[in-house]
Short mmCIF file of C-alpha atoms and ligand atoms in Angstrom, two decimals:
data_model
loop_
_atom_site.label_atom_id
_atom_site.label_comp_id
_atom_site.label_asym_id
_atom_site.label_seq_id
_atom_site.Cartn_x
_atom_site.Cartn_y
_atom_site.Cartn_z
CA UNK R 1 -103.91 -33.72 -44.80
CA UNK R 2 -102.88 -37.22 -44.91
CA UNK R 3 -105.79 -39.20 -46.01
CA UNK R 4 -107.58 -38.80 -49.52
CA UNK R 5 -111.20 -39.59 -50.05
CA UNK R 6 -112.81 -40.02 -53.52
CA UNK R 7 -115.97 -39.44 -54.41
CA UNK R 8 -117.13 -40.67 -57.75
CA UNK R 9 -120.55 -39.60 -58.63
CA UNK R 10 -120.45 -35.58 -57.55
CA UNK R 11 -124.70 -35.41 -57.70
CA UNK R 12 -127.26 -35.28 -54.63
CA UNK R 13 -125.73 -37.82 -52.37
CA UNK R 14 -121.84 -37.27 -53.58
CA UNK R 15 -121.44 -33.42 -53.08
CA UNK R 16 -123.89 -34.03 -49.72
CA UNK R 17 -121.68 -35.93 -48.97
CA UNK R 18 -118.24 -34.21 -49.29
CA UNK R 19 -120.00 -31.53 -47.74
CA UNK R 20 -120.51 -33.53 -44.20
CA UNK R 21 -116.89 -35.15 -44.62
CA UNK R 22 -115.52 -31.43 -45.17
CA UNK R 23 -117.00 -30.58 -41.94
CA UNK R 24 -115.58 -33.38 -40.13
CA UNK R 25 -111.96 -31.93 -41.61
CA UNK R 26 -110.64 -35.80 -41.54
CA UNK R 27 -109.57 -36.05 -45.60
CA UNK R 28 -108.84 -34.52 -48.76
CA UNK R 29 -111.27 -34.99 -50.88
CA UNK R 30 -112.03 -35.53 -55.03
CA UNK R 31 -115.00 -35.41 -56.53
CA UNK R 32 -115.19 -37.11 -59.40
CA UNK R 33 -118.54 -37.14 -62.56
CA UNK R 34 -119.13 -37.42 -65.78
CA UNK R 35 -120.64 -33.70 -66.40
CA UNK R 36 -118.11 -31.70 -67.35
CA UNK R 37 -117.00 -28.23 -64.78
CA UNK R 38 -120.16 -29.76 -62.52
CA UNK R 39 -117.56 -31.37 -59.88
CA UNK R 40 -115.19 -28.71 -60.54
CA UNK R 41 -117.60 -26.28 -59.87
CA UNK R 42 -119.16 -27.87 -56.48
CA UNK R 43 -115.83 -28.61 -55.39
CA UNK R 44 -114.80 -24.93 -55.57
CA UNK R 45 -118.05 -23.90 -53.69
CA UNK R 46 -117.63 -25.99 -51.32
CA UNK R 47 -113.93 -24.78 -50.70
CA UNK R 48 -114.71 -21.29 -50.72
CA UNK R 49 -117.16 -22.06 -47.56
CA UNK R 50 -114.44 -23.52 -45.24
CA UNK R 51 -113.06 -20.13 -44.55
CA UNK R 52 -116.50 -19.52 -42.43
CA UNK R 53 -116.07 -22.69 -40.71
CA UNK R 54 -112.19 -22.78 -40.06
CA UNK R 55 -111.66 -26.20 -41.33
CA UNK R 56 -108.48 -26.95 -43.83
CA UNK R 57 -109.28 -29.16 -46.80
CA UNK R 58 -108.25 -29.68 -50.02
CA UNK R 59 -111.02 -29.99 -51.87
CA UNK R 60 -110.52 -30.90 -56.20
CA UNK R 61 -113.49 -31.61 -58.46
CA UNK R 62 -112.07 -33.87 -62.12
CA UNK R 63 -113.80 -35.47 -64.99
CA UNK R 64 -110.90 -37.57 -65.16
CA UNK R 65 -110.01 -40.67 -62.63
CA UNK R 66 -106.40 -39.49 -62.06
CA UNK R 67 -107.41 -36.80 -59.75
CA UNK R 68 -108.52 -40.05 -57.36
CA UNK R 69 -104.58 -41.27 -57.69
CA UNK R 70 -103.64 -42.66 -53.66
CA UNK R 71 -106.96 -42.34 -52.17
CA UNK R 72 -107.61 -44.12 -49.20
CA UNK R 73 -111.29 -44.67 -49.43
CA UNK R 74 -113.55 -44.51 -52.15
CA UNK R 75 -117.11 -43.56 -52.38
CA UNK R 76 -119.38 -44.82 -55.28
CA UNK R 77 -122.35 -43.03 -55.59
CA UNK R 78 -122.67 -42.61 -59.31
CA UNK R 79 -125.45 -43.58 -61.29
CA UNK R 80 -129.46 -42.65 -61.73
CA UNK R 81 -131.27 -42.20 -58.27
CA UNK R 82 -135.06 -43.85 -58.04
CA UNK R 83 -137.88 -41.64 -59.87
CA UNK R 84 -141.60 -41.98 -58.58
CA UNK R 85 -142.86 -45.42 -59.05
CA UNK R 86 -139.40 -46.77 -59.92
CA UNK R 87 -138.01 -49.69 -58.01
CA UNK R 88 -134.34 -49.85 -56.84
CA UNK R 89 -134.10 -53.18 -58.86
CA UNK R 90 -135.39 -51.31 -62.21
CA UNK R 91 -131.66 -49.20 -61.68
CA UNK R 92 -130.06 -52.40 -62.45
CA UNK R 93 -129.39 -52.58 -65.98
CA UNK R 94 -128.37 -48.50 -65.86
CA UNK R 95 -126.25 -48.56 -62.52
CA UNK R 96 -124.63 -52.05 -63.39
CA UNK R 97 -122.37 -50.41 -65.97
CA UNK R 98 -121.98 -47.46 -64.13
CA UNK R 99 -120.65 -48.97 -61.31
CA UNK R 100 -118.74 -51.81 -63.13
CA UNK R 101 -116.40 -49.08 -64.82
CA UNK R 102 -115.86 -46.72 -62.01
CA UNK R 103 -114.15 -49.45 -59.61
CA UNK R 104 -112.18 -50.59 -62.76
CA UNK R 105 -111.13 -46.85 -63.51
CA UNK R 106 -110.46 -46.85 -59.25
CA UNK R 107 -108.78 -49.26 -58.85
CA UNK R 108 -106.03 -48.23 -61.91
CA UNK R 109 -105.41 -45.59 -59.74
CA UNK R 110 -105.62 -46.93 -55.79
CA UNK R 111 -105.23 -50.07 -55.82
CA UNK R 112 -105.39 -50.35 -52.22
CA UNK R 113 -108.59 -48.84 -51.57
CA UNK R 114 -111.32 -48.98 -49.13
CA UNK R 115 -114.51 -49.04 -51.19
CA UNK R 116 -117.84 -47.59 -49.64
CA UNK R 117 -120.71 -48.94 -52.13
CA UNK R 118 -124.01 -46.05 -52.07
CA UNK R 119 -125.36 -46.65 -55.57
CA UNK R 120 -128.46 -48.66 -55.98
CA UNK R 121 -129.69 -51.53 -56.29
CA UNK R 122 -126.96 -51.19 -53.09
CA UNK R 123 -126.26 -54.93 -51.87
CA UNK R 124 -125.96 -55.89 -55.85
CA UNK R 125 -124.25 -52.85 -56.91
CA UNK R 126 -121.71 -54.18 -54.03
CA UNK R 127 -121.70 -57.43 -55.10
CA UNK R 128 -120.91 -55.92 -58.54
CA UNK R 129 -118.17 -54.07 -57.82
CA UNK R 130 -116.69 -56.73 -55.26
CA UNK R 131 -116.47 -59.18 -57.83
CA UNK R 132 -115.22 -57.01 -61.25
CA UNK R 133 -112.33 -55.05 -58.76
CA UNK R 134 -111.54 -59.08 -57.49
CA UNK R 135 -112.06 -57.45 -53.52
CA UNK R 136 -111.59 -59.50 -50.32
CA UNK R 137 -114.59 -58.49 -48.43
CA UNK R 138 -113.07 -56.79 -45.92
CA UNK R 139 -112.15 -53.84 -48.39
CA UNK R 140 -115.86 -53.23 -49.58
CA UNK R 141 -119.08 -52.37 -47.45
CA UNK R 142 -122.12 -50.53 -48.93
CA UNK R 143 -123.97 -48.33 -46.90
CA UNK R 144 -128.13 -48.88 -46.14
CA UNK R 145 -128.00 -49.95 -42.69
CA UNK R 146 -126.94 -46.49 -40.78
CA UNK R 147 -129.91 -44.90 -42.96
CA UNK R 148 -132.18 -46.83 -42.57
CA UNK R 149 -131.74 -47.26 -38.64
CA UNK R 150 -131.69 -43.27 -38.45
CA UNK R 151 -134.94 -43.38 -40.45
CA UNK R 152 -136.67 -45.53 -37.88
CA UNK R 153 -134.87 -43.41 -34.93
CA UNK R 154 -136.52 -40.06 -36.15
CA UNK R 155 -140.03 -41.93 -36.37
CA UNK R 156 -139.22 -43.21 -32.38
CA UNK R 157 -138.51 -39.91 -31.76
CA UNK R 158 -141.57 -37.88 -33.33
CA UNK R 159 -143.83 -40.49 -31.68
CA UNK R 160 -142.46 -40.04 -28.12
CA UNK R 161 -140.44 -37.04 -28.43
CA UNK R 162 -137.72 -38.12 -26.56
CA UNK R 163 -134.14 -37.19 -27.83
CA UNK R 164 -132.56 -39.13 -30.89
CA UNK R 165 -129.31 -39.36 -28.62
CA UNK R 166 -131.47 -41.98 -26.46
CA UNK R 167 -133.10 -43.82 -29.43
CA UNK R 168 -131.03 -46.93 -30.82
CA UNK R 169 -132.76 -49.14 -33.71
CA UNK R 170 -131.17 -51.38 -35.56
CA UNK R 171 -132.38 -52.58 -39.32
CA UNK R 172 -130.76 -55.42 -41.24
CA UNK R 173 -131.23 -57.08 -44.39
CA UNK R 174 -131.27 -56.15 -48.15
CA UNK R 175 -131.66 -52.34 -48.64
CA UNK R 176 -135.69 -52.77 -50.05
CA UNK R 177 -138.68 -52.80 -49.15
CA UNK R 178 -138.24 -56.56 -47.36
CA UNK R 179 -135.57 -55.14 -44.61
CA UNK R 180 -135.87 -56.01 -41.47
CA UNK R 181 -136.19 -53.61 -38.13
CA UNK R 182 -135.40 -55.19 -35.23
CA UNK R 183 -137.92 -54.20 -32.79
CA UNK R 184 -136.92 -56.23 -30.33
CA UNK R 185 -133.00 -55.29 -30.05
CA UNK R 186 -134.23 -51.20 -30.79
CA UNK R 187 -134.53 -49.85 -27.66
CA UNK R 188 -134.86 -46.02 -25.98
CA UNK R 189 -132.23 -45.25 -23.23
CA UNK R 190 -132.16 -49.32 -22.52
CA UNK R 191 -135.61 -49.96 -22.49
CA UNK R 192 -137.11 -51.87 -25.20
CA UNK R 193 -139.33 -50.52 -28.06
CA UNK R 194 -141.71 -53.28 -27.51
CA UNK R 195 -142.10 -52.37 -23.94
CA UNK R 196 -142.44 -48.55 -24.46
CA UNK R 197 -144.47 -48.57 -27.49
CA UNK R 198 -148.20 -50.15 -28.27
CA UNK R 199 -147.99 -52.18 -30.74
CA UNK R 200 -150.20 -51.02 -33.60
CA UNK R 201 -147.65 -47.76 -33.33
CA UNK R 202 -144.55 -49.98 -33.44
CA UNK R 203 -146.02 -51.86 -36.41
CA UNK R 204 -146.83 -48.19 -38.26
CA UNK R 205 -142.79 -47.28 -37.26
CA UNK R 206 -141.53 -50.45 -38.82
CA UNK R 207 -143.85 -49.86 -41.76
CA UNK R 208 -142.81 -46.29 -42.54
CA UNK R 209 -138.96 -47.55 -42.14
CA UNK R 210 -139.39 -49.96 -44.54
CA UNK R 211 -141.14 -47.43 -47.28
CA UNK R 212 -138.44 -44.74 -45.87
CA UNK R 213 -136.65 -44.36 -49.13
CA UNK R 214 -139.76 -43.82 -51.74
CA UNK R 215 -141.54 -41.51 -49.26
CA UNK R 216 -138.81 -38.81 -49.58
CA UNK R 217 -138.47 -40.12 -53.46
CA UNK R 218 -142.57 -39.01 -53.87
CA UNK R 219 -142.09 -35.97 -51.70
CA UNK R 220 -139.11 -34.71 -54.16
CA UNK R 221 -140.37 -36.32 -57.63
CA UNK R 222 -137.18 -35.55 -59.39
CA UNK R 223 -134.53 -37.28 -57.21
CA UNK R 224 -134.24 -39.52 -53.71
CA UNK R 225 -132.71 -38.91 -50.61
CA UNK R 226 -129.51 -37.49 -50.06
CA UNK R 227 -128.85 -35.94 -46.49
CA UNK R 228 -129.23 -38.58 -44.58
CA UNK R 229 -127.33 -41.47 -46.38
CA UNK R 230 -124.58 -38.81 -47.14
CA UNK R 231 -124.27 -38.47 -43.48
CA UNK R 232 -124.50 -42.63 -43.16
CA UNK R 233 -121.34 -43.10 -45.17
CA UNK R 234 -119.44 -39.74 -43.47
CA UNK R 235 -119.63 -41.67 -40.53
CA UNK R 236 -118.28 -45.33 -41.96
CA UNK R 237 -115.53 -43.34 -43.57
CA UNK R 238 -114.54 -41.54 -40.35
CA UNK R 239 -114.93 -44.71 -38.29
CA UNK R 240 -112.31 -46.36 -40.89
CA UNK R 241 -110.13 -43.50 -41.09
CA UNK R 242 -109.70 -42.69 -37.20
CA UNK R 243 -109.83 -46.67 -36.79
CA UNK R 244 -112.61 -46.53 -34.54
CA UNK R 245 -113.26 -50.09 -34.52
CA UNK R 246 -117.35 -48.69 -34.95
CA UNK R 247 -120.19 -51.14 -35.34
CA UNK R 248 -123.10 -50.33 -37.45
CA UNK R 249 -125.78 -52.01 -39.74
CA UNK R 250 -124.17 -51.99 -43.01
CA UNK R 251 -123.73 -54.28 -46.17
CA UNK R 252 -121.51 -56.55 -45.96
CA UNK R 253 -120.18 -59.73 -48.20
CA UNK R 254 -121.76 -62.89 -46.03
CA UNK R 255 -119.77 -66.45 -45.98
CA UNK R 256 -122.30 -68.20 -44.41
CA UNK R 257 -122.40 -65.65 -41.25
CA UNK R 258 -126.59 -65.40 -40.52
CA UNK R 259 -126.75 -68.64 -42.65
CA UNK R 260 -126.00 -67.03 -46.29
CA UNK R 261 -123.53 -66.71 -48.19
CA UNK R 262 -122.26 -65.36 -51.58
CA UNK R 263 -124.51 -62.30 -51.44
CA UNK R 264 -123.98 -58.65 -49.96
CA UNK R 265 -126.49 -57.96 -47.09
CA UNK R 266 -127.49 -55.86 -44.38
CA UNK R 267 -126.07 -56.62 -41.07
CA UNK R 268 -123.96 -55.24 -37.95
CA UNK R 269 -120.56 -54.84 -39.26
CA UNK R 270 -117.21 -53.41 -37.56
CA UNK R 271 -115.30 -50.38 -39.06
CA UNK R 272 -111.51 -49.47 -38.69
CA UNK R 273 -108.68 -48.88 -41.11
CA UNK R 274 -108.87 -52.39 -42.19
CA UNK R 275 -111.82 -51.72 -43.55
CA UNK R 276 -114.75 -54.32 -42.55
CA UNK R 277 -112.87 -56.21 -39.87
CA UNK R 278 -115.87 -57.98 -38.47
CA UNK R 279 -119.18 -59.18 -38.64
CA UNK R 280 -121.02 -59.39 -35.93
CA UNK R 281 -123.93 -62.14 -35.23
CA UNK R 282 -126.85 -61.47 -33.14
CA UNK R 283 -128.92 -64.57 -32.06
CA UNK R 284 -132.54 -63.78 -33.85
CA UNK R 285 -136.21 -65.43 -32.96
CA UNK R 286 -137.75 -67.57 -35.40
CA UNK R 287 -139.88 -64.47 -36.92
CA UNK R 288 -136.84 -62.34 -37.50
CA UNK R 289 -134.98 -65.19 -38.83
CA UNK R 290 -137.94 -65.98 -41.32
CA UNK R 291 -137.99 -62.33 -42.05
CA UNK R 292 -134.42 -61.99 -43.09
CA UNK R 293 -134.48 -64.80 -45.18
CA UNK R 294 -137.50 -63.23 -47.21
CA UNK R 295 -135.20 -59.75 -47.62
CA UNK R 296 -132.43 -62.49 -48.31
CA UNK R 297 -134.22 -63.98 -51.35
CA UNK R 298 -134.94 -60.55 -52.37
CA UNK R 299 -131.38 -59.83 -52.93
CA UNK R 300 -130.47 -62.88 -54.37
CA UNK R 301 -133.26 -62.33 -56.98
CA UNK R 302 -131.41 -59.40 -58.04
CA UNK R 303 -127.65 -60.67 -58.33
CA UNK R 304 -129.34 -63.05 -60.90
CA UNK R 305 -130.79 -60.77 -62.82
CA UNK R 306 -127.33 -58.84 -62.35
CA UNK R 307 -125.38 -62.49 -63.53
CA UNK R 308 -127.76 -62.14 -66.77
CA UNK R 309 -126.44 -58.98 -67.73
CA UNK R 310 -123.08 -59.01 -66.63
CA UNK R 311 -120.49 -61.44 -66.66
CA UNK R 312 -118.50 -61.26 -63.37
O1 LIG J 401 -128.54 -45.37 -48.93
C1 LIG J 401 -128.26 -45.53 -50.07
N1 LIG J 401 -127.50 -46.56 -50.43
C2 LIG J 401 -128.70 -44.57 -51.09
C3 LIG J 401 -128.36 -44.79 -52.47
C4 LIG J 401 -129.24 -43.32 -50.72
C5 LIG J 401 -129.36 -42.32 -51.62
C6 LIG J 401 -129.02 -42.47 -53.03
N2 LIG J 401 -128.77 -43.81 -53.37
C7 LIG J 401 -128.34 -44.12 -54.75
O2 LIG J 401 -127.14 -43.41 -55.06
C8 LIG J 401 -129.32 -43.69 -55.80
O3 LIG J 401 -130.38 -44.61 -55.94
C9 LIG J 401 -128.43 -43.64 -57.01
O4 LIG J 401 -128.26 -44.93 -57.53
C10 LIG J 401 -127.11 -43.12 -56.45
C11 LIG J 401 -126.89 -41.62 -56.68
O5 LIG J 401 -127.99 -40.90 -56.16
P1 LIG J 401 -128.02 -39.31 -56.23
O6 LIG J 401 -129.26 -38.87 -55.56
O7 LIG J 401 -126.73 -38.76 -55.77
O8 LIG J 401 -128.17 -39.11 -57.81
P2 LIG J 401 -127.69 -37.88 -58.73
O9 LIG J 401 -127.88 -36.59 -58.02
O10 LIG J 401 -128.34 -38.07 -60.05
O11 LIG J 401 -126.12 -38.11 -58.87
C12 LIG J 401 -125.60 -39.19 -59.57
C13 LIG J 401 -124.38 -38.66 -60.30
C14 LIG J 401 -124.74 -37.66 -61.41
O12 LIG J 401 -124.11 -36.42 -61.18
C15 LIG J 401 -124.22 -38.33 -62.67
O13 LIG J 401 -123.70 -37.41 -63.63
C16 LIG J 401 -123.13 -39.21 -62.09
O14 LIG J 401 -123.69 -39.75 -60.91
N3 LIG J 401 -122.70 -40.27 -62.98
C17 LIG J 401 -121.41 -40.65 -63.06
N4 LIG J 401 -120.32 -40.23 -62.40
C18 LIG J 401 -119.14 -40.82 -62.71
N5 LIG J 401 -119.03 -41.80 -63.63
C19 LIG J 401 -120.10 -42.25 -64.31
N6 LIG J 401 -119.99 -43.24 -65.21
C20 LIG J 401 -121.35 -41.66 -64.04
N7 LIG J 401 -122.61 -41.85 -64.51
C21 LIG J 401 -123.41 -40.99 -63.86
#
């Protein structure tokens, strides 16, 4: 195969993850983590099950950053996941170093890289690794925004049981607690949520979006979510590889687009094999404007913190 994705990080969310890009049979893959045999050994499990599904990838598992030598995109998911009463913010200090040294050790190796940003806190662990690899924005997007939509799309669709394929909701801002669904841009097969919904049950959707993340973190206890975001980023890397020109609610490095700048943040972003070739700006009522800037300061809060600890 032509293209070569690296994974670095080969828990949860990294093997879920090569596991829905495997299926998809667009890249090699290389999973890359700390433990030693552990991404050898998931890589080689997952091999051994393409023979049942009749897809041909090569599929390598390395302790060492070598194995990641040409790869096209890159996929940061290593560091600690949330534990039960943890904030993402209380990752910082851990995932900060984490993070800072993969994308050196990447970028030794691919220099031209696409960089897909999963570990939390995400819009400052993208920030992070913007700044310390010296990035133009276009080559670095984390990925909240597809989740967290899907989240709210499930919750549309248990209430009214109507297909997912119908439901489109769209969720920007920082990946926390303060993002912001858009109720009135979400709509099922055209017709908007506000319309179709009352809204004390719109209000509990939103609510249960926004506290998506640490429900399935206190239904586990030992880890957070990994299916769905693992999905989220197979489909930005696909839309980048195959040059889809895709948009979708990601994070994104603002310059003054939705009237911030210098920070990462969630918002509708386009995908092809430039990377993040555009950003796209909806026109927002005063209450979603207020609300973004609230998930806004949230985010900014935690790039100081980050500028504390690290110098970048
Ligand atoms: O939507 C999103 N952005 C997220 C983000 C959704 C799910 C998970 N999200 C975050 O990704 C989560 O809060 C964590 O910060 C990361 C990874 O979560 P995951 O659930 O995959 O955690 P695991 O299973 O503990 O896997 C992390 C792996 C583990 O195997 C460590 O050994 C490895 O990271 N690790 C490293 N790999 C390479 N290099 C270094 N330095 C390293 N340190 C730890």
């Amino acid at each position: 195969m032509s293209a070569k994705i690296s994974i670095i990080g080969a828990g949860m969310t990294g093997s879920t993850t090569a596991h829905w890009l495997a299926e998809r049979e667009i890249a090699d893959l290389v999973l890359v983590d700390v433990i030693e045999g552990m991404p050898q050994g998931k890589a080689l499990d997952l091999l051994e099950a393409l023979p049942v599904i009749g897809k041909d990838v090569a599929i390598i598992g390395s302790n060492d950053y070598s194995a990641t030598k040409g790869s096209d995109i890159v996929i940061i998911t290593a560091g600690i996941p949330r534990k039960p009463g943890m904030s993402r913010e209380d990752l910082l200090t851990i995932n900060a170093k984490i993070v800072g040294e993969a994308t050196t050790n990447v970028l030794k190796y691919s220099p031209d890289a696409l960089f897909i940003v999963l570990t939390n806190p995400l819009d400052t662990m993208a920030y992070l690794a913007m700044k310390t690899g010296k990035l133009p924005r276009e080559r670095i997007v984390g990925q909240a925004g597809i989740l967290d939509s899907a989240r709210m799309r499930s919750f549309v669709a248990l209430e009214t049981g109507i297909s997912v394929e119908n439901i489109n909701c769209y969720v920007l801002g920082g990946h926390g607690d303060e993002m912001v669904p858009l109720t009135n841009r979400s709509n099922i097969a055209g017709i908007p949520l506000r319309e179709y919904l009352p809204a004390d049950k719109l209000e509990a959707i939103v609510n249960r979006t926004r506290k998506g993340g640490g429900e399935i973190v206190g239904l586990l206890k030992t880890g957070s979510a990994y299916y769905a975001p693992a999905v989220a980023v197979a489909q930005m890397a696909e839309a980048i590889l195959k040059d889809k020109h895709l948009i979708v609610p990601a994070s994104a490095y603002l310059q003054g687009e939705y009237g911030l700048k210098d920070l990462f943040f969630g918002v509708p972003v386009q995908l092809g094999r430039g990377g993040m070739e555009r950003i796209v700006e909806y026109s927002l009522d005063v209450d979603e404007k207020s609300a973004l800037e609230k998930s806004a300061t949230a985010v900014k809060e935690s790039i100081t913190v980050l500028q504390s600890l690290v110098k970048i």
